[in-house]
Each structure stands twice: as structure tokens, then as C-alpha cells.
Tab-separated table of C-alpha atoms in Angstrom:
chain	number	residue	atom	x	y	z
A	1	MET	CA	117.316	92.669	104.676
A	2	THR	CA	118.021	90.110	107.122
A	3	ASP	CA	119.710	90.276	110.150
A	4	THR	CA	121.094	87.153	111.540
A	5	ALA	CA	121.404	86.840	115.616
A	6	HIS	CA	122.518	84.401	118.732
A	7	ALA	CA	119.386	84.822	120.467
A	8	ALA	CA	119.621	85.185	124.544
A	9	ALA	CA	120.089	81.864	126.066
A	10	SER	CA	116.996	80.302	127.726
A	11	SER	CA	116.566	80.506	131.208
A	12	SER	CA	118.075	77.145	131.408
A	13	GLY	CA	121.259	78.282	129.858
A	14	SER	CA	121.010	75.666	127.347
A	15	TRP	CA	120.049	77.105	124.207
A	16	ASP	CA	121.251	79.950	122.132
A	17	PRO	CA	119.575	79.874	119.078
A	18	VAL	CA	120.715	81.197	115.850
A	19	VAL	CA	117.993	83.623	114.701
A	20	LEU	CA	117.062	85.243	111.072
A	21	PHE	CA	115.257	88.502	110.884
A	22	SER	CA	113.685	90.361	108.370
A	23	LYS	CA	114.100	93.786	109.667
A	24	PRO	CA	117.619	95.438	111.380
A	25	GLU	CA	117.081	95.726	115.164
A	26	SER	CA	116.346	99.483	114.620
A	27	GLU	CA	113.091	98.975	112.689
A	28	ARG	CA	111.575	96.080	115.089
A	29	GLY	CA	110.131	98.381	117.655
A	30	GLY	CA	106.401	97.984	118.156
A	31	THR	CA	105.892	95.716	114.770
A	32	PRO	CA	104.036	92.584	114.844
A	33	LEU	CA	106.212	89.473	115.068
A	34	LEU	CA	105.793	86.611	112.923
A	35	VAL	CA	107.802	83.249	114.351
A	36	LEU	CA	108.913	80.805	111.581
A	37	PHE	CA	109.728	77.228	112.569
A	38	HIS	CA	111.301	75.148	109.882
A	39	GLY	CA	110.789	71.555	109.171
A	40	TYR	CA	112.708	68.232	110.190
A	41	LEU	CA	116.446	68.577	108.464
A	42	ALA	CA	116.014	71.812	107.380
A	43	ASN	CA	117.346	75.339	109.178
A	44	GLU	CA	116.412	78.579	109.605
A	45	GLU	CA	117.037	79.758	105.931
A	46	ASP	CA	114.766	76.992	104.849
A	47	LEU	CA	111.555	79.164	105.519
A	48	MET	CA	113.042	82.961	105.245
A	49	GLY	CA	111.757	83.574	101.727
A	50	LEU	CA	108.691	83.731	102.564
A	51	ALA	CA	108.921	86.743	104.243
A	52	ASP	CA	109.050	88.641	100.923
A	53	HIS	CA	105.301	87.453	100.218
A	54	LEU	CA	104.007	88.364	103.710
A	55	PRO	CA	102.723	91.643	104.703
A	56	GLU	CA	105.534	94.011	105.117
A	57	ASP	CA	104.408	95.250	108.628
A	58	PHE	CA	105.228	92.264	110.366
A	59	THR	CA	109.297	91.271	111.500
A	60	VAL	CA	109.332	87.894	110.720
A	61	ALA	CA	111.909	85.818	112.703
A	62	SER	CA	113.198	82.431	111.667
A	63	VAL	CA	114.756	80.064	114.568
A	64	ARG	CA	117.053	77.648	114.002
A	65	ALA	CA	116.054	74.392	115.706
A	66	PRO	CA	118.525	72.978	118.685
A	67	GLN	CA	119.648	69.429	117.277
A	68	PRO	CA	121.740	68.687	114.593
A	69	VAL	CA	120.753	66.214	112.398
A	70	GLY	CA	121.983	64.855	108.805
A	71	PRO	CA	122.122	67.581	106.490
A	72	GLY	CA	119.941	70.466	109.013
A	73	PHE	CA	118.421	70.276	112.380
A	74	SER	CA	115.409	68.898	114.576
A	75	TRP	CA	113.291	70.412	117.383
A	76	PHE	CA	112.786	67.007	118.813
A	77	PRO	CA	112.865	63.039	117.184
A	78	LEU	CA	109.851	62.244	114.817
A	79	PRO	CA	107.158	60.412	116.578
A	80	SER	CA	107.743	57.265	114.441
A	81	GLU	CA	111.880	57.470	116.090
A	82	PRO	CA	112.516	55.379	119.298
A	83	ALA	CA	113.850	58.407	121.400
A	84	TYR	CA	110.424	60.622	120.683
A	85	SER	CA	108.701	61.244	123.941
A	86	VAL	CA	106.171	63.790	125.119
A	87	GLU	CA	109.265	64.915	127.430
A	88	ALA	CA	111.331	65.536	124.085
A	89	VAL	CA	108.452	67.828	122.837
A	90	VAL	CA	108.175	69.796	126.207
A	91	GLN	CA	111.952	70.804	126.853
A	92	SER	CA	112.280	71.657	123.301
A	93	VAL	CA	109.497	73.704	123.097
A	94	GLY	CA	109.849	74.896	126.248
A	95	ALA	CA	113.175	77.009	125.231
A	96	VAL	CA	111.483	78.142	122.235
A	97	ALA	CA	109.242	79.878	125.245
A	98	SER	CA	111.766	81.103	127.335
A	99	TRP	CA	113.069	82.742	124.090
A	100	LEU	CA	110.010	84.291	123.034
A	101	ASP	CA	109.925	85.925	126.854
A	102	GLY	CA	112.732	87.726	125.904
A	103	VAL	CA	111.763	89.280	122.511
A	104	ARG	CA	108.078	89.652	122.449
A	105	GLY	CA	107.818	92.869	124.799
A	106	LEU	CA	109.526	94.869	121.664
A	107	HIS	CA	106.464	93.355	119.393
A	108	SER	CA	102.879	95.041	119.427
A	109	SER	CA	101.929	91.072	118.758
A	110	VAL	CA	103.297	87.755	118.203
A	111	SER	CA	102.010	85.436	115.528
A	112	LEU	CA	103.122	81.660	114.870
A	113	LEU	CA	104.087	80.131	111.324
A	114	GLY	CA	105.380	76.410	111.324
A	115	PHE	CA	105.959	74.146	108.702
A	116	SER	CA	105.698	69.870	108.951
A	117	GLN	CA	107.502	69.437	112.243
A	118	GLY	CA	107.577	73.255	112.795
A	119	MET	CA	104.300	73.250	112.971
A	120	ALA	CA	104.134	70.715	115.878
A	121	VAL	CA	106.526	73.547	117.625
A	122	ALA	CA	103.842	76.154	116.874
A	123	THR	CA	100.886	74.188	118.368
A	124	SER	CA	103.039	73.029	121.366
A	125	LEU	CA	103.284	76.862	121.779
A	126	LEU	CA	99.899	77.657	121.826
A	127	ARG	CA	98.945	74.925	124.142
A	128	HIS	CA	101.520	76.014	126.551
A	129	ARG	CA	100.704	79.697	126.406
A	130	PRO	CA	96.937	79.981	125.349
A	131	GLY	CA	96.166	83.510	124.324
A	132	ASP	CA	99.452	84.702	123.952
A	133	PHE	CA	99.089	84.656	120.116
A	134	ALA	CA	97.418	86.640	117.516
A	135	CYS	CA	97.216	83.511	115.319
A	136	VAL	CA	99.026	80.811	114.409
A	137	VAL	CA	99.565	79.218	110.927
A	138	GLY	CA	100.371	75.723	110.454
A	139	LEU	CA	101.711	74.133	106.866
A	140	SER	CA	101.811	70.742	106.090
A	141	GLY	CA	102.449	69.517	109.436
A	142	TYR	CA	100.746	67.957	112.519
A	143	CYS	CA	100.254	68.503	116.330
A	144	VAL	CA	101.379	66.031	118.730
A	145	PRO	CA	98.919	64.022	121.594
A	146	ALA	CA	99.777	65.471	124.874
A	147	GLU	CA	99.653	61.937	126.793
A	148	GLY	CA	98.121	64.038	129.392
A	149	HIS	CA	101.433	66.354	130.448
A	150	GLY	CA	100.619	69.480	132.236
A	151	PHE	CA	102.890	71.295	129.622
A	152	PHE	CA	99.766	71.479	127.247
A	153	GLN	CA	96.803	73.706	128.269
A	154	ASP	CA	94.324	72.371	126.339
A	155	GLU	CA	91.305	73.379	128.085
A	156	GLN	CA	92.542	76.995	128.295
A	157	VAL	CA	92.884	76.866	124.567
A	158	SER	CA	89.505	75.793	123.441
A	159	ILE	CA	88.415	78.962	125.753
A	160	ALA	CA	90.814	81.278	123.995
A	161	LYS	CA	90.309	79.908	119.864
A	162	THR	CA	92.980	81.490	118.455
A	163	PRO	CA	92.653	81.957	114.599
A	164	PHE	CA	94.335	79.346	113.038
A	165	PHE	CA	95.181	78.798	109.213
A	166	TRP	CA	96.143	75.274	108.240
A	167	GLY	CA	97.003	74.027	104.766
A	168	ARG	CA	97.846	71.048	103.492
A	169	ASP	CA	97.666	68.342	100.308
A	170	GLN	CA	95.056	65.407	100.724
A	171	GLU	CA	97.937	63.670	99.182
A	172	ASP	CA	100.764	64.405	101.203
A	173	PRO	CA	103.245	61.515	101.760
A	174	VAL	CA	104.947	62.391	104.766
A	175	ILE	CA	102.466	63.025	107.815
A	176	SER	CA	100.367	59.855	108.647
A	177	ALA	CA	97.116	59.631	108.350
A	178	GLU	CA	96.962	58.988	112.114
A	179	MET	CA	98.351	62.479	112.694
A	180	ILE	CA	96.379	64.247	110.098
A	181	GLU	CA	93.254	62.801	111.859
A	182	PHE	CA	94.731	63.750	115.195
A	183	THR	CA	95.273	67.137	114.147
A	184	HIS	CA	92.341	67.864	112.573
A	185	ALA	CA	90.061	66.511	115.501
A	186	TRP	CA	92.337	68.931	117.801
A	187	LEU	CA	92.275	72.215	115.905
A	188	THR	CA	88.239	71.806	114.906
A	189	THR	CA	87.772	71.861	118.746
A	190	HIS	CA	90.400	73.960	120.054
A	191	THR	CA	91.030	76.835	117.612
A	192	ARG	CA	89.190	79.411	115.239
A	193	LEU	CA	89.941	76.857	112.343
A	194	THR	CA	90.426	78.057	108.646
A	195	LYS	CA	91.512	75.081	106.800
A	196	ILE	CA	91.894	74.770	102.996
A	197	LEU	CA	93.542	71.916	100.445
A	198	TYR	CA	95.842	72.232	98.097
A	199	PRO	CA	96.020	69.202	95.244
A	200	ASP	CA	99.292	68.963	93.856
A	201	MET	CA	101.379	70.244	96.440
A	202	PHE	CA	102.249	67.331	98.316
A	203	HIS	CA	104.842	68.032	101.056
A	204	SER	CA	105.545	71.577	100.321
A	205	ILE	CA	104.147	75.421	100.271
A	206	SER	CA	102.815	76.668	96.840
A	207	GLN	CA	102.114	80.197	95.982
A	208	ARG	CA	98.463	79.852	96.015
A	209	GLU	CA	98.819	78.893	99.602
A	210	LEU	CA	101.075	81.730	100.643
A	211	ALA	CA	98.612	84.097	98.983
A	212	HIS	CA	96.195	82.701	101.123
A	213	VAL	CA	98.400	82.756	104.378
A	214	ARG	CA	99.045	86.807	103.385
A	215	GLU	CA	95.151	87.507	103.496
A	216	PHE	CA	94.883	85.740	106.558
A	217	LEU	CA	97.803	87.479	108.430
A	218	ALA	CA	96.454	91.119	107.185
A	219	LEU	CA	93.063	90.288	108.168
A	220	THR	CA	93.696	88.543	111.639
A	221	VAL	CA	96.422	90.512	112.749
A	222	LEU	CA	96.396	93.713	110.843
A	223	GLY	CA	92.787	93.817	110.380
A	224	ARG	CA	93.067	94.528	106.730
A	225	ARG	CA	91.041	92.979	104.299
């Protein structure tokens, strides 16, 4: 069953996200929450099929990005676009953090999963709220350079050492080598990293990768092997 809801607006009143939930509201209380962030030009339906491959204990929530772009949505301009700025990332991710503040109290824990640009959202949330998340999963994506912005609490993140699963293909044609190099260095020094490469997956998610994500979530959040 999938529920669709418009979540409460952020504290600034500027964002009222569309969110898909894997469980009806009456069944969410006390469950661990896993929040999904889709990639560039996609929407909240793009990753919702992953819920069938993940532990049933979780309430899965897939959030639509705020900015309409082409056939889908974007969290912020891509780093390669002229309109990109760290401030644009901060505004978008800050709105997500405000939304999370309104829903996290219902759940036993909160974990994050982001694909492609959605991984940049997930890692930025972790960097903004160190210690708030049970674990983070990043698939075929990247981290953004902080450029000294105070929104990113990287020193505290390195202390918390949140468990992080990073899956990608070495031949991913979408994420630049420069972004991968930065992401690898950041994750290695700031998180408790599990990194797995999946050949011939390119810029996508494979069944083998999903099996590993399921195991990671079960062990890290649920304490099950």
C-alpha cells in the first residue's frame, strides 16, 4: 500500500512537499523511517519501487524535489549549471530538514537514501544535522563541496561516524571524476563507510546492490544479520 500526502510546509512556509509513504498513517507510529530522495529530472514515484526490496519494518517515505525541471523535478541546479551555488543547496536541504522535524517524532529512527542528485541531498542533511540519522545510503551520487558554509557541520560529522553505504559503478557516465574524487575523500574521512562497486550497472540501481542495501539496513538499523 502506498499513501500520498502533502506534508506540512517548512518553517518558512515556502515548501509543501508531495510525499509517498509505504504504510498508511495508522501503521507508521514507532517504525524506523527511511526517506528517499530521487535524482535530477525524476519525481517521488521514481524510487518508490525500492520499498518492496527493503525490510518491511521500515516506513518508506519518498519526497518530491521542489523545483520543476523538464519532465520531472530538481533539488537544486546541477554543479555544472551557471545557476548552481552552495546557497541553493542550503535553501533546498534546509527545507527538507524542516519537514523532517515535523515527522521524525513519530518514528523510532530516521535513515536516508538518495540516488544521484538525491545522494547530494542525503549527504548534505547528514552534514547539517550530525547524529540525527541511524544511517545513510548513497547510490550512484555525490557530495557537494561546502565552500566554508556554516550550514555544513563536517567536524561534528567526523566525530559521529554515521554508517554509510555507497554503491556505484566505476564506469558511471553521469557523475564526473572530480565529484567522485571529492565524494570518496569526504566519505572516507567523515563516515563509517561501506563502499561497493557494481560493474555494468552504469548510472542505475541493480538487484545485487538492492540486496546489499537491504542487508545494510537490517544490520545497521534493525540489528539483524
